[in-house]
Every structure is written in C-alpha cells, then in structure tokens.
Amino acid sequence: MVERKGLSTYSHPYWWRLIATALSFSLFGIGGFLLRVLVFPLLRLLPGDAVTQRTRSRAVVSATFYYFVRFMYRTGVLTYEVEGIERLGQPGQMVIANHPSLIDVVVLIAFIRDANCIVKESLWHNPFMRGPIRAAQYISNSGSVDMLEEAAGALREGQTLIVFPEGTRTTPGEFREFHRGAAAIALRGARVVTPVVIDVTPTTLTKAEPWYSIPSRRFHFRLRVGEDIDVQAFNGADPAPVASRKLNQFLHQHFLKELARDEQSRT
C-alpha cells in the first residue's frame, strides 16, 4: 500500500510555511500537555487490565500523531509518502529506521496503532511529552543492560518495537554507525526485523538545525518499508557478541545501499 499526499510542485510562500511550522510545534506541545492532564486521566477510569490500558493509550498517541502529520500537510509544511506501511505492526516485530529528522518517530507511530518505542531518556522529564510517553509505556534509552532486556522482553511478549540504531538524528551528508544495542535486542527477542528507510528532501529538522531554519520549499517526507529480515539466520553457532556484530553490520550495509539508491534517484 502506498499513501501519497501533496506531491505537486506547488509550495506555499516562505513566510506562511514559517508561521505554519511555528503553529505545528506549538500544537505539538499543547497537545502533549492536554493528553497528560485531561485525556489519559480519563482513560484510566475506563475498565480493563494494564495491557488494555496501554493499548488504548498507544492508540490515542498514534491517532494524535496522525492528525498532527495531516495538520502539517494541510498547512503546507510538508508532503509525505509512505510505502508498505501495512507490513508494520506484526507481533514481535522490531522496526529499525534511520533518523534524518525530528519527526521520524512521529510519522512511524502515526501509522502503527499499537507500537512500543525506545525514546531519549530526557523526554521522560519533558513536561509536554512525559504524559504520552509514560501512558504508552515507551522504553527509556538509558543504555543499560536492563534497558536491553526490557526491550527484548517487550518483543517476546508480542509487541511491535521501533528502534533508531543511530541513537540520534543524522547530520546532513553523514550516516552514523549503528549502535550494536539494536542488534542485541533483536537477537534476544525479535521474531522478525523490518527495515524502514526514511528520506527527507530537502533536509530539515536535523540535529544541526533549529526548527525555524526551514527550507526554501516545503519538504517531502518519504517512508519506505523494506522486506522482513529473519534474525534466526544470525542466531546460529556464533557467540552472542559475534552474532550481534554480524547482524549490526548487515543492517548498516542495507541502509547504506538503500539511501545511496534514494540519492541516485534524485540526481
């Protein structure tokens, strides 16, 4: 399945897109705060066990993120294209993606109704984001052995888990080495690993750019779901550290090849 929105050459004026970008960031913060103080307390009053409560919370976050993406599209901030999104959301699936922009996780969660995610530890203390993060029971990226086991345990329970092996947003023109922790988690608990290649053109909302440094035209966000990778092929006779290194190298090379293909298609 392919969903495309706004692939025409028309672009709103620079001043309008700057205002719309500011509105988007404001809406995101206010929305996160309202979810924390109004929506999630009401959800906790509904009947259901802990898993049911978590599923409801994640569905609310997913829907909120989806309408946020639609808001950015409607106001002329971006266009977007998602390919193969129906293959995401499998039980025990580890979704691995590159990380070129600030909204990568927002778009992914927008299209996966019930997903877990490893998020920066600092966001657990952010007054606008900590409500949704805690209600959805996302995993804090503390880098500890306990975090690796918690993530692997979520996969073994049948959850879908989103991971960004680079650990942080990519600087334009660079592609970071993958942290081996993602491969270690996959080998410990994933039934399948699914790569998702994200391309943002022109680059924006990167680690090196403030939110108001918008491009000369609205940017296009492309999300492309790759074929599933059988992690059991790497879980053979090799010791765990060796298997983790081999899987990590395989994933890194896969993304290098796919990103190079995207770059070539633009030239």
PDB file of C-alpha atoms in Angstrom:
ATOM      1  CA  MET A   1       0.000   0.000   0.000  1.00  0.00           C
ATOM      2  CA  VAL A   2       1.257   3.470  -0.900  1.00  0.00           C
ATOM      3  CA  GLU A   3      -0.168   6.670   0.555  1.00  0.00           C
ATOM      4  CA  ARG A   4       0.917   9.892  -1.086  1.00  0.00           C
ATOM      5  CA  LYS A   5      -0.125  13.391  -0.054  1.00  0.00           C
ATOM      6  CA  GLY A   6       0.677  16.585  -1.892  1.00  0.00           C
ATOM      7  CA  LEU A   7       3.211  15.510  -4.495  1.00  0.00           C
ATOM      8  CA  SER A   8       2.538  18.539  -6.720  1.00  0.00           C
ATOM      9  CA  THR A   9       5.202  21.155  -7.371  1.00  0.00           C
ATOM     10  CA  TYR A  10       3.201  23.940  -5.683  1.00  0.00           C
ATOM     11  CA  SER A  11       4.722  25.294  -2.476  1.00  0.00           C
ATOM     12  CA  HIS A  12       3.279  27.822  -0.058  1.00  0.00           C
ATOM     13  CA  PRO A  13       5.178  31.111   0.442  1.00  0.00           C
ATOM     14  CA  TYR A  14       8.153  31.047   2.809  1.00  0.00           C
ATOM     15  CA  TRP A  15       6.542  33.348   5.385  1.00  0.00           C
ATOM     16  CA  TRP A  16       3.417  31.176   5.537  1.00  0.00           C
ATOM     17  CA  ARG A  17       5.402  27.958   5.985  1.00  0.00           C
ATOM     18  CA  LEU A  18       7.423  29.597   8.779  1.00  0.00           C
ATOM     19  CA  ILE A  19       4.196  30.533  10.591  1.00  0.00           C
ATOM     20  CA  ALA A  20       2.739  27.085   9.942  1.00  0.00           C
ATOM     21  CA  THR A  21       5.885  25.430  11.307  1.00  0.00           C
ATOM     22  CA  ALA A  22       5.668  27.541  14.469  1.00  0.00           C
ATOM     23  CA  LEU A  23       1.995  26.620  14.815  1.00  0.00           C
ATOM     24  CA  SER A  24       2.855  22.945  14.361  1.00  0.00           C
ATOM     25  CA  PHE A  25       5.435  22.974  17.153  1.00  0.00           C
ATOM     26  CA  SER A  26       3.079  24.893  19.423  1.00  0.00           C
ATOM     27  CA  LEU A  27       0.245  22.479  18.680  1.00  0.00           C
ATOM     28  CA  PHE A  28       2.501  19.509  19.382  1.00  0.00           C
ATOM     29  CA  GLY A  29       3.496  20.838  22.808  1.00  0.00           C
ATOM     30  CA  ILE A  30      -0.014  21.899  23.792  1.00  0.00           C
ATOM     31  CA  GLY A  31      -1.430  18.597  22.573  1.00  0.00           C
ATOM     32  CA  GLY A  32       1.056  16.612  24.640  1.00  0.00           C
ATOM     33  CA  PHE A  33       0.194  18.632  27.733  1.00  0.00           C
ATOM     34  CA  LEU A  34      -3.563  18.205  27.225  1.00  0.00           C
ATOM     35  CA  LEU A  35      -3.149  14.472  26.760  1.00  0.00           C
ATOM     36  CA  ARG A  36      -1.297  14.341  30.050  1.00  0.00           C
ATOM     37  CA  VAL A  37      -3.718  16.391  32.163  1.00  0.00           C
ATOM     38  CA  LEU A  38      -7.065  15.555  30.527  1.00  0.00           C
ATOM     39  CA  VAL A  39      -7.155  12.581  28.196  1.00  0.00           C
ATOM     40  CA  PHE A  40      -5.028   9.946  29.916  1.00  0.00           C
ATOM     41  CA  PRO A  41      -6.556  10.506  33.383  1.00  0.00           C
ATOM     42  CA  LEU A  42      -9.971   9.885  31.786  1.00  0.00           C
ATOM     43  CA  LEU A  43      -8.707   6.770  30.005  1.00  0.00           C
ATOM     44  CA  ARG A  44      -7.514   5.354  33.322  1.00  0.00           C
ATOM     45  CA  LEU A  45     -11.110   5.484  34.587  1.00  0.00           C
ATOM     46  CA  LEU A  46     -12.230   3.033  31.898  1.00  0.00           C
ATOM     47  CA  PRO A  47     -12.345  -0.673  32.772  1.00  0.00           C
ATOM     48  CA  GLY A  48      -9.593  -3.011  31.624  1.00  0.00           C
ATOM     49  CA  ASP A  49      -6.326  -4.555  32.737  1.00  0.00           C
ATOM     50  CA  ALA A  50      -2.879  -2.988  32.351  1.00  0.00           C
ATOM     51  CA  VAL A  51      -2.391  -4.261  28.800  1.00  0.00           C
ATOM     52  CA  THR A  52      -5.777  -2.898  27.726  1.00  0.00           C
ATOM     53  CA  GLN A  53      -4.950   0.478  29.260  1.00  0.00           C
ATOM     54  CA  ARG A  54      -1.597   0.529  27.484  1.00  0.00           C
ATOM     55  CA  THR A  55      -3.185  -0.404  24.143  1.00  0.00           C
ATOM     56  CA  ARG A  56      -5.745   2.406  24.486  1.00  0.00           C
ATOM     57  CA  SER A  57      -3.039   4.925  25.334  1.00  0.00           C
ATOM     58  CA  ARG A  58      -0.911   3.917  22.364  1.00  0.00           C
ATOM     59  CA  ALA A  59      -3.913   4.121  20.049  1.00  0.00           C
ATOM     60  CA  VAL A  60      -4.585   7.675  21.267  1.00  0.00           C
ATOM     61  CA  VAL A  61      -0.937   8.670  20.735  1.00  0.00           C
ATOM     62  CA  SER A  62      -0.971   7.111  17.248  1.00  0.00           C
ATOM     63  CA  ALA A  63      -4.170   8.924  16.253  1.00  0.00           C
ATOM     64  CA  THR A  64      -2.880  12.209  17.678  1.00  0.00           C
ATOM     65  CA  PHE A  65       0.367  11.895  15.735  1.00  0.00           C
ATOM     66  CA  TYR A  66      -1.532  11.009  12.541  1.00  0.00           C
ATOM     67  CA  TYR A  67      -3.666  14.143  12.743  1.00  0.00           C
ATOM     68  CA  PHE A  68      -0.560  16.163  13.571  1.00  0.00           C
ATOM     69  CA  VAL A  69       1.068  14.940  10.336  1.00  0.00           C
ATOM     70  CA  ARG A  70      -2.131  15.765   8.464  1.00  0.00           C
ATOM     71  CA  PHE A  71      -2.093  19.254  10.009  1.00  0.00           C
ATOM     72  CA  MET A  72       1.444  19.844   8.714  1.00  0.00           C
ATOM     73  CA  TYR A  73       0.354  18.621   5.292  1.00  0.00           C
ATOM     74  CA  ARG A  74      -2.789  20.757   5.205  1.00  0.00           C
ATOM     75  CA  THR A  75      -0.914  23.887   6.258  1.00  0.00           C
ATOM     76  CA  GLY A  76       1.771  23.412   3.592  1.00  0.00           C
ATOM     77  CA  VAL A  77       4.714  22.472   5.827  1.00  0.00           C
ATOM     78  CA  LEU A  78       5.302  19.110   4.163  1.00  0.00           C
ATOM     79  CA  THR A  79       4.172  16.483   1.714  1.00  0.00           C
ATOM     80  CA  TYR A  80       4.528  12.822   2.534  1.00  0.00           C
ATOM     81  CA  GLU A  81       4.641   9.382   1.003  1.00  0.00           C
ATOM     82  CA  VAL A  82       4.518   6.024   2.809  1.00  0.00           C
ATOM     83  CA  GLU A  83       5.139   2.709   1.063  1.00  0.00           C
ATOM     84  CA  GLY A  84       4.402  -0.727   2.501  1.00  0.00           C
ATOM     85  CA  ILE A  85       3.094   0.543   5.812  1.00  0.00           C
ATOM     86  CA  GLU A  86       0.661  -2.381   6.007  1.00  0.00           C
ATOM     87  CA  ARG A  87       3.654  -4.646   6.760  1.00  0.00           C
ATOM     88  CA  LEU A  88       4.289  -2.887  10.067  1.00  0.00           C
ATOM     89  CA  GLY A  89       2.640  -3.802  13.353  1.00  0.00           C
ATOM     90  CA  GLN A  90       3.372  -7.530  13.371  1.00  0.00           C
ATOM     91  CA  PRO A  91       3.656  -9.295  16.766  1.00  0.00           C
ATOM     92  CA  GLY A  92       7.260  -9.407  17.937  1.00  0.00           C
ATOM     93  CA  GLN A  93       8.396  -7.168  15.079  1.00  0.00           C
ATOM     94  CA  MET A  94      11.382  -4.889  15.526  1.00  0.00           C
ATOM     95  CA  VAL A  95      11.111  -1.857  13.237  1.00  0.00           C
ATOM     96  CA  ILE A  96      14.554  -0.373  12.528  1.00  0.00           C
ATOM     97  CA  ALA A  97      14.774   3.036  10.864  1.00  0.00           C
ATOM     98  CA  ASN A  98      17.338   5.674  10.042  1.00  0.00           C
ATOM     99  CA  HIS A  99      16.851   9.050  11.728  1.00  0.00           C
ATOM    100  CA  PRO A 100      17.214  12.097   9.428  1.00  0.00           C
ATOM    101  CA  SER A 101      14.661  14.416  11.085  1.00  0.00           C
ATOM    102  CA  LEU A 102      12.890  15.346  14.301  1.00  0.00           C
ATOM    103  CA  ILE A 103       9.537  13.930  13.199  1.00  0.00           C
ATOM    104  CA  ASP A 104      10.649  10.415  12.153  1.00  0.00           C
ATOM    105  CA  VAL A 105       9.193   8.750  15.238  1.00  0.00           C
ATOM    106  CA  VAL A 106       6.022  10.832  14.956  1.00  0.00           C
ATOM    107  CA  VAL A 107       5.316   9.583  11.427  1.00  0.00           C
ATOM    108  CA  LEU A 108       6.142   5.971  12.274  1.00  0.00           C
ATOM    109  CA  ILE A 109       3.888   5.886  15.328  1.00  0.00           C
ATOM    110  CA  ALA A 110       1.173   7.708  13.368  1.00  0.00           C
ATOM    111  CA  PHE A 111       0.931   4.699  11.047  1.00  0.00           C
ATOM    112  CA  ILE A 112       1.398   1.931  13.656  1.00  0.00           C
ATOM    113  CA  ARG A 113      -1.571   1.874  16.002  1.00  0.00           C
ATOM    114  CA  ASP A 114      -0.009  -0.171  18.811  1.00  0.00           C
ATOM    115  CA  ALA A 115       3.764   0.318  18.849  1.00  0.00           C
ATOM    116  CA  ASN A 116       6.351   0.498  21.574  1.00  0.00           C
ATOM    117  CA  CYS A 117       9.377   2.712  21.097  1.00  0.00           C
ATOM    118  CA  ILE A 118      12.779   3.375  22.649  1.00  0.00           C
ATOM    119  CA  VAL A 119      12.906   7.122  23.347  1.00  0.00           C
ATOM    120  CA  LYS A 120      15.510   9.509  24.696  1.00  0.00           C
ATOM    121  CA  GLU A 121      15.726   9.464  28.470  1.00  0.00           C
ATOM    122  CA  SER A 122      15.414  13.274  28.617  1.00  0.00           C
ATOM    123  CA  LEU A 123      11.893  13.117  27.141  1.00  0.00           C
ATOM    124  CA  TRP A 124      10.690  11.269  30.242  1.00  0.00           C
ATOM    125  CA  HIS A 125      11.152  14.568  32.095  1.00  0.00           C
ATOM    126  CA  ASN A 126       9.786  16.854  29.376  1.00  0.00           C
ATOM    127  CA  PRO A 127       6.555  18.471  30.697  1.00  0.00           C
ATOM    128  CA  PHE A 128       4.874  18.233  27.277  1.00  0.00           C
ATOM    129  CA  MET A 129       5.937  14.706  26.329  1.00  0.00           C
ATOM    130  CA  ARG A 130       6.228  12.748  29.560  1.00  0.00           C
ATOM    131  CA  GLY A 131       2.459  12.186  29.794  1.00  0.00           C
ATOM    132  CA  PRO A 132       2.090  10.365  26.453  1.00  0.00           C
ATOM    133  CA  ILE A 133       5.427   8.569  26.890  1.00  0.00           C
ATOM    134  CA  ARG A 134       4.542   7.174  30.309  1.00  0.00           C
ATOM    135  CA  ALA A 135       0.942   6.324  29.442  1.00  0.00           C
ATOM    136  CA  ALA A 136       2.094   4.425  26.343  1.00  0.00           C
ATOM    137  CA  GLN A 137       4.835   2.753  28.414  1.00  0.00           C
ATOM    138  CA  TYR A 138       7.616   3.519  25.975  1.00  0.00           C
ATOM    139  CA  ILE A 139      11.133   2.431  26.931  1.00  0.00           C
ATOM    140  CA  SER A 140      13.714   4.930  28.179  1.00  0.00           C
ATOM    141  CA  ASN A 141      17.010   4.826  26.294  1.00  0.00           C
ATOM    142  CA  SER A 142      19.230   4.618  29.343  1.00  0.00           C
ATOM    143  CA  GLY A 143      21.785   2.444  27.545  1.00  0.00           C
ATOM    144  CA  SER A 144      21.829  -0.041  30.414  1.00  0.00           C
ATOM    145  CA  VAL A 145      21.649  -3.827  30.292  1.00  0.00           C
ATOM    146  CA  ASP A 146      18.238  -3.545  31.966  1.00  0.00           C
ATOM    147  CA  MET A 147      17.011  -1.422  29.050  1.00  0.00           C
ATOM    148  CA  LEU A 148      18.165  -4.050  26.550  1.00  0.00           C
ATOM    149  CA  GLU A 149      16.354  -6.772  28.450  1.00  0.00           C
ATOM    150  CA  GLU A 150      13.197  -4.661  28.822  1.00  0.00           C
ATOM    151  CA  ALA A 151      13.148  -4.058  25.058  1.00  0.00           C
ATOM    152  CA  ALA A 152      13.781  -7.715  24.265  1.00  0.00           C
ATOM    153  CA  GLY A 153      11.069  -8.700  26.748  1.00  0.00           C
ATOM    154  CA  ALA A 154       8.573  -6.428  25.001  1.00  0.00           C
ATOM    155  CA  LEU A 155       9.320  -8.182  21.713  1.00  0.00           C
ATOM    156  CA  ARG A 156       8.963 -11.618  23.289  1.00  0.00           C
ATOM    157  CA  GLU A 157       5.552 -10.535  24.605  1.00  0.00           C
ATOM    158  CA  GLY A 158       4.492  -9.862  21.004  1.00  0.00           C
ATOM    159  CA  GLN A 159       4.805  -6.065  20.959  1.00  0.00           C
ATOM    160  CA  THR A 160       5.993  -4.098  17.938  1.00  0.00           C
ATOM    161  CA  LEU A 161       9.115  -2.106  18.839  1.00  0.00           C
ATOM    162  CA  ILE A 162      10.535   0.924  16.987  1.00  0.00           C
ATOM    163  CA  VAL A 163      14.293   1.482  17.274  1.00  0.00           C
ATOM    164  CA  PHE A 164      16.662   4.040  15.737  1.00  0.00           C
ATOM    165  CA  PRO A 165      20.093   2.329  15.800  1.00  0.00           C
ATOM    166  CA  GLU A 166      21.928   5.605  15.111  1.00  0.00           C
ATOM    167  CA  GLY A 167      20.807   6.798  18.534  1.00  0.00           C
ATOM    168  CA  THR A 168      20.283  10.379  17.428  1.00  0.00           C
ATOM    169  CA  ARG A 169      19.355  12.396  14.369  1.00  0.00           C
ATOM    170  CA  THR A 170      21.719  12.282  11.409  1.00  0.00           C
ATOM    171  CA  THR A 171      23.739  15.307  10.368  1.00  0.00           C
ATOM    172  CA  PRO A 172      23.023  16.077   6.675  1.00  0.00           C
ATOM    173  CA  GLY A 173      25.544  14.371   4.417  1.00  0.00           C
ATOM    174  CA  GLU A 174      26.520  11.848   7.079  1.00  0.00           C
ATOM    175  CA  PHE A 175      25.279   8.439   8.142  1.00  0.00           C
ATOM    176  CA  ARG A 176      26.243   7.317  11.618  1.00  0.00           C
ATOM    177  CA  GLU A 177      27.413   3.877  12.563  1.00  0.00           C
ATOM    178  CA  PHE A 178      24.690   1.795  14.167  1.00  0.00           C
ATOM    179  CA  HIS A 179      24.899   1.115  17.884  1.00  0.00           C
ATOM    180  CA  ARG A 180      25.119  -2.621  18.426  1.00  0.00           C
ATOM    181  CA  GLY A 181      22.420  -2.492  21.118  1.00  0.00           C
ATOM    182  CA  ALA A 182      19.658  -2.643  18.494  1.00  0.00           C
ATOM    183  CA  ALA A 183      21.075  -5.857  17.028  1.00  0.00           C
ATOM    184  CA  ALA A 184      21.488  -7.318  20.515  1.00  0.00           C
ATOM    185  CA  ILE A 185      17.828  -6.597  21.299  1.00  0.00           C
ATOM    186  CA  ALA A 186      16.720  -8.159  18.016  1.00  0.00           C
ATOM    187  CA  LEU A 187      18.678 -11.359  18.659  1.00  0.00           C
ATOM    188  CA  ARG A 188      17.287 -11.632  22.177  1.00  0.00           C
ATOM    189  CA  GLY A 189      13.623 -11.136  21.414  1.00  0.00           C
ATOM    190  CA  ALA A 190      12.530 -10.263  17.867  1.00  0.00           C
ATOM    191  CA  ARG A 191      10.581 -12.668  15.692  1.00  0.00           C
ATOM    192  CA  VAL A 192      11.405 -10.536  12.672  1.00  0.00           C
ATOM    193  CA  VAL A 193      13.286  -7.315  11.891  1.00  0.00           C
ATOM    194  CA  THR A 194      11.813  -4.895   9.358  1.00  0.00           C
ATOM    195  CA  PRO A 195      13.951  -2.034   7.991  1.00  0.00           C
ATOM    196  CA  VAL A 196      12.306   1.296   7.233  1.00  0.00           C
ATOM    197  CA  VAL A 197      14.202   3.794   5.099  1.00  0.00           C
ATOM    198  CA  ILE A 198      13.297   7.443   5.717  1.00  0.00           C
ATOM    199  CA  ASP A 199      14.208  10.167   3.252  1.00  0.00           C
ATOM    200  CA  VAL A 200      13.542  13.884   3.834  1.00  0.00           C
ATOM    201  CA  THR A 201      14.008  16.259   0.888  1.00  0.00           C
ATOM    202  CA  PRO A 202      15.197  18.947   1.284  1.00  0.00           C
ATOM    203  CA  THR A 203      16.780  18.180   4.644  1.00  0.00           C
ATOM    204  CA  THR A 204      15.163  19.886   7.621  1.00  0.00           C
ATOM    205  CA  LEU A 205      14.602  19.457  11.356  1.00  0.00           C
ATOM    206  CA  THR A 206      18.008  17.787  11.618  1.00  0.00           C
ATOM    207  CA  LYS A 207      20.205  17.782  14.702  1.00  0.00           C
ATOM    208  CA  ALA A 208      22.183  20.707  13.291  1.00  0.00           C
ATOM    209  CA  GLU A 209      19.163  22.932  12.524  1.00  0.00           C
ATOM    210  CA  PRO A 210      16.729  24.884  14.741  1.00  0.00           C
ATOM    211  CA  TRP A 211      13.019  24.477  13.989  1.00  0.00           C
ATOM    212  CA  TYR A 212      12.773  27.916  12.341  1.00  0.00           C
ATOM    213  CA  SER A 213      15.508  27.147   9.793  1.00  0.00           C
ATOM    214  CA  ILE A 214      13.003  25.932   7.231  1.00  0.00           C
ATOM    215  CA  PRO A 215      13.937  25.022   3.633  1.00  0.00           C
ATOM    216  CA  SER A 216      13.162  27.191   0.617  1.00  0.00           C
ATOM    217  CA  ARG A 217      10.228  24.935  -0.264  1.00  0.00           C
ATOM    218  CA  ARG A 218       8.031  22.537   1.690  1.00  0.00           C
ATOM    219  CA  PHE A 219       9.834  19.322   2.394  1.00  0.00           C
ATOM    220  CA  HIS A 220       8.845  15.839   1.268  1.00  0.00           C
ATOM    221  CA  PHE A 221       8.888  13.026   3.818  1.00  0.00           C
ATOM    222  CA  ARG A 222       9.219   9.567   2.289  1.00  0.00           C
ATOM    223  CA  LEU A 223       8.938   6.400   4.384  1.00  0.00           C
ATOM    224  CA  ARG A 224       9.671   3.099   2.649  1.00  0.00           C
ATOM    225  CA  VAL A 225       9.177  -0.264   4.383  1.00  0.00           C
ATOM    226  CA  GLY A 226      11.650  -2.959   3.334  1.00  0.00           C
ATOM    227  CA  GLU A 227      11.387  -6.729   3.337  1.00  0.00           C
ATOM    228  CA  ASP A 228      11.428  -8.611   6.633  1.00  0.00           C
ATOM    229  CA  ILE A 229      14.780  -9.939   7.854  1.00  0.00           C
ATOM    230  CA  ASP A 230      14.884 -13.316   9.587  1.00  0.00           C
ATOM    231  CA  VAL A 231      17.023 -12.763  12.704  1.00  0.00           C
ATOM    232  CA  GLN A 232      17.253 -16.506  13.318  1.00  0.00           C
ATOM    233  CA  ALA A 233      19.695 -16.677  10.416  1.00  0.00           C
ATOM    234  CA  PHE A 234      22.133 -14.761  12.662  1.00  0.00           C
ATOM    235  CA  ASN A 235      21.261 -16.665  15.847  1.00  0.00           C
ATOM    236  CA  GLY A 236      23.323 -19.719  14.988  1.00  0.00           C
ATOM    237  CA  ALA A 237      26.532 -21.199  16.323  1.00  0.00           C
ATOM    238  CA  ASP A 238      28.296 -17.861  16.858  1.00  0.00           C
ATOM    239  CA  PRO A 239      28.573 -16.442  20.387  1.00  0.00           C
ATOM    240  CA  ALA A 240      26.086 -13.644  21.112  1.00  0.00           C
ATOM    241  CA  PRO A 241      28.604 -10.759  20.683  1.00  0.00           C
ATOM    242  CA  VAL A 242      29.729 -12.105  17.295  1.00  0.00           C
ATOM    243  CA  ALA A 243      26.145 -12.662  16.100  1.00  0.00           C
ATOM    244  CA  SER A 244      25.232  -9.158  17.248  1.00  0.00           C
ATOM    245  CA  ARG A 245      28.157  -7.658  15.333  1.00  0.00           C
ATOM    246  CA  LYS A 246      27.264  -9.559  12.158  1.00  0.00           C
ATOM    247  CA  LEU A 247      23.599  -8.518  12.284  1.00  0.00           C
ATOM    248  CA  ASN A 248      24.591  -4.919  13.011  1.00  0.00           C
ATOM    249  CA  GLN A 249      26.916  -4.851  10.003  1.00  0.00           C
ATOM    250  CA  PHE A 250      24.248  -6.402   7.789  1.00  0.00           C
ATOM    251  CA  LEU A 251      21.672  -3.783   8.807  1.00  0.00           C
ATOM    252  CA  HIS A 252      24.120  -0.912   8.401  1.00  0.00           C
ATOM    253  CA  GLN A 253      25.075  -2.038   4.903  1.00  0.00           C
ATOM    254  CA  HIS A 254      21.411  -2.467   3.976  1.00  0.00           C
ATOM    255  CA  PHE A 255      20.650   1.148   4.891  1.00  0.00           C
ATOM    256  CA  LEU A 256      23.774   2.468   3.171  1.00  0.00           C
ATOM    257  CA  LYS A 257      22.698   0.742  -0.049  1.00  0.00           C
ATOM    258  CA  GLU A 258      19.074   1.926   0.153  1.00  0.00           C
ATOM    259  CA  LEU A 259      19.993   5.520   0.996  1.00  0.00           C
ATOM    260  CA  ALA A 260      22.507   5.586  -1.859  1.00  0.00           C
ATOM    261  CA  ARG A 261      19.745   4.388  -4.178  1.00  0.00           C
ATOM    262  CA  ASP A 262      17.462   7.190  -2.989  1.00  0.00           C
ATOM    263  CA  GLU A 263      20.239   9.740  -3.526  1.00  0.00           C
ATOM    264  CA  GLN A 264      20.893   8.434  -7.031  1.00  0.00           C
ATOM    265  CA  SER A 265      17.206   8.622  -7.934  1.00  0.00           C
ATOM    266  CA  ARG A 266      17.207  12.356  -7.115  1.00  0.00           C
ATOM    267  CA  THR A 267      20.133  13.149  -9.416  1.00  0.00           C
TER     268      THR A 267
END
